[in-house]
CSV table of C-alpha atoms in Angstrom, one decimal:
chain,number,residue,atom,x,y,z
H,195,UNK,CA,0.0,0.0,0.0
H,196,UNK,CA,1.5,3.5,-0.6
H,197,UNK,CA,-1.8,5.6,-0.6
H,198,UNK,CA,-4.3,5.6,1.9
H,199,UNK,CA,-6.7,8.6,1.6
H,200,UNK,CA,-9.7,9.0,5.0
H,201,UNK,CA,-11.8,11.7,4.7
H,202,UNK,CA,-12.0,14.1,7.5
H,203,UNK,CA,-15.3,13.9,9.7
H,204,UNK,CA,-13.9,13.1,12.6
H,205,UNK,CA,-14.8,9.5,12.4
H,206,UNK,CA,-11.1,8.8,12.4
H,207,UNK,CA,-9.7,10.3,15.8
H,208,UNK,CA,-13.1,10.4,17.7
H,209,UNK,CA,-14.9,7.5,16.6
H,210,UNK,CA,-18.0,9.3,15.8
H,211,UNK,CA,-18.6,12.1,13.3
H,212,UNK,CA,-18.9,15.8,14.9
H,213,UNK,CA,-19.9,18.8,13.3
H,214,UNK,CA,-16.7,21.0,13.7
H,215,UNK,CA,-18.0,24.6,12.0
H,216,UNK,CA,-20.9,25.6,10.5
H,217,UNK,CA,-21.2,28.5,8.0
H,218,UNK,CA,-24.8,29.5,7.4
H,219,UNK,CA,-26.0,31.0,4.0
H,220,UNK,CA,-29.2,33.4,4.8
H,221,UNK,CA,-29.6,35.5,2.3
H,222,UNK,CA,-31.7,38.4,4.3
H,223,UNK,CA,-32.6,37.8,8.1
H,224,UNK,CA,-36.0,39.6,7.2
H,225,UNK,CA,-37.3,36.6,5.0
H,226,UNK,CA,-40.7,35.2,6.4
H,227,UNK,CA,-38.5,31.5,7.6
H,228,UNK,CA,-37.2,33.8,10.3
H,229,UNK,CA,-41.0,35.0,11.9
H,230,UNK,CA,-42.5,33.3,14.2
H,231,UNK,CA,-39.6,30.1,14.7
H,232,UNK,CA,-39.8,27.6,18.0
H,233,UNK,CA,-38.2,28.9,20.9
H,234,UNK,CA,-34.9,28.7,21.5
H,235,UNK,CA,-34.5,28.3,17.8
H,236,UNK,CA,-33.1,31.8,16.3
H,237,UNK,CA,-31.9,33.4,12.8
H,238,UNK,CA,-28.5,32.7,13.3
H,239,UNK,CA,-29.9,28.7,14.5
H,240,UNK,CA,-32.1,28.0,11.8
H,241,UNK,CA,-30.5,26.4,9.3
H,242,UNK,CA,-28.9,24.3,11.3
H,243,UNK,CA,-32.2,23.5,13.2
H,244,UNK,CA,-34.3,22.8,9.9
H,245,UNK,CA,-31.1,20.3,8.6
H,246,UNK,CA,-31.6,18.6,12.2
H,247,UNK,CA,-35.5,18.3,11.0
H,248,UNK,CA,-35.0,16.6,8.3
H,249,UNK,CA,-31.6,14.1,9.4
H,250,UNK,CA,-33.4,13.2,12.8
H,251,UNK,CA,-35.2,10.4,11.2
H,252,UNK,CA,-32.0,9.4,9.2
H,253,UNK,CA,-29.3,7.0,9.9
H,254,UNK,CA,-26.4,8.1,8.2
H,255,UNK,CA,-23.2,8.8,10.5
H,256,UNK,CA,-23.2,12.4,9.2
H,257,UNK,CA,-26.8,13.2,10.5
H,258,UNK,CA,-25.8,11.9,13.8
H,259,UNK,CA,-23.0,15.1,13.8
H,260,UNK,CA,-25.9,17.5,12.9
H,261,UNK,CA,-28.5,15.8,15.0
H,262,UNK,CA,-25.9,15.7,17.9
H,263,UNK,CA,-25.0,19.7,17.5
H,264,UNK,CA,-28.7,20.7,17.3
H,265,UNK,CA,-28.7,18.5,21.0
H,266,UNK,CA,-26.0,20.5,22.4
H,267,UNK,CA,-27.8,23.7,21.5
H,268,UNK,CA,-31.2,23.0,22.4
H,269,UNK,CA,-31.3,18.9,24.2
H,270,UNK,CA,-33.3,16.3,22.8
H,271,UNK,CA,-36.2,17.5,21.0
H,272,UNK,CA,-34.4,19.4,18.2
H,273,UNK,CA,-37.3,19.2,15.7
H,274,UNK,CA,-39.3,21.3,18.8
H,275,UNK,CA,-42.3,18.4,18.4
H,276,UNK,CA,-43.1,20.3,22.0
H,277,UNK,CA,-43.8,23.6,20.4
H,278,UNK,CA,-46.2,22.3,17.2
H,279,UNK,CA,-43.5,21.1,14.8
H,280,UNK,CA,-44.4,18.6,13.0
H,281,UNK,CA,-41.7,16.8,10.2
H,282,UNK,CA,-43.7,15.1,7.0
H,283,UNK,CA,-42.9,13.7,4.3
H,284,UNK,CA,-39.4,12.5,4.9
H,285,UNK,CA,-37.5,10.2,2.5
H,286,UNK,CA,-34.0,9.1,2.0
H,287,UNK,CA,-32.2,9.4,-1.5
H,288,UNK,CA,-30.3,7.1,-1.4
H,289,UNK,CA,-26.6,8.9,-2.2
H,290,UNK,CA,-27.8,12.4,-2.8
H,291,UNK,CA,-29.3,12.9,1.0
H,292,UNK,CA,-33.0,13.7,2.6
H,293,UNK,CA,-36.0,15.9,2.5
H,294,UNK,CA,-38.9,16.3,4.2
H,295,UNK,CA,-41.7,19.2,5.2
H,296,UNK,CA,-41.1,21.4,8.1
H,297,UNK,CA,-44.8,22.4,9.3
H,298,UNK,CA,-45.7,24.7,12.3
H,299,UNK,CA,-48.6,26.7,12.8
H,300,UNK,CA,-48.4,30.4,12.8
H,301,UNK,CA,-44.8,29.7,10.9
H,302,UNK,CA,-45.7,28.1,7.7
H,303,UNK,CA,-44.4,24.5,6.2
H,304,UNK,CA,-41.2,24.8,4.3
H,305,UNK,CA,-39.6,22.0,2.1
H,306,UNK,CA,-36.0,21.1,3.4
H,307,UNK,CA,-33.1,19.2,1.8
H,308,UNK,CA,-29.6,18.0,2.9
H,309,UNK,CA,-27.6,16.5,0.9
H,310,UNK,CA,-24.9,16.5,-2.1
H,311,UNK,CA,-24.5,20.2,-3.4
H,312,UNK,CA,-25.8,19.6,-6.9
H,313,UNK,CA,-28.6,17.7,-5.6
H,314,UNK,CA,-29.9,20.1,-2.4
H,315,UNK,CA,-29.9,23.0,-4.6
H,316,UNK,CA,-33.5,24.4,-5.9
């Protein structure tokens, strides 16, 4: 062997992948996704809330990292089922990611994805 390659999600030195930084793309805070969120959910939180929506009902190591960050923010109940959240529709793509519908009343139901770039993307 004179090549080994490991890709770098933490799996290797931890045993588990951990999401390490997080760099949200919002294009303006005054967008109606913003009105109205769960509490303790906030602007700068909600992408990374509505990705732990939609990989809380998948298996895949790397949903565990997002899953597992949305729990050290806010502790188990990171979809916020306790404040009228409900996620529908969920399915798995198998290599390209998931999707599902994020539905609260008074917020509106938006359509989430997480996944590949090329296949997230509207």
């Amino acid at each position: 062997i004179d090549t080994i390659i490991f890709d770098k999600t933490g799996t290797l030195t931890t045993g588990k992948a951990v999401l390490g930084e997080r760099v949200e793309l919002v294009k303006a805070m005054s967008d109606d996704l913003f009105k109205n969120l769960p509490s303790p959910v906030t602007p700068a939180s909600c992408v990374l809330w509505l990705a732990a929506c939609a990989e809380a009902q998948s298996e895949h190591p790397l949903a565990d990292a997002i899953v597992n960050a949305a729990k050290g923010m806010w502790g188990g109940d990171v979809t916020r089922a306790q404040d009228g959240v409900c996620i529908e529709d969920f399915q798995l793509v198998p290599g390209q990611g998931v999707e599902c519908r994020v539905t609260r009343p008074a917020w509106g139901s938006y359509y989430v994805r997480v996944g590949s770039d090329s296949w997230a993307k509207p």
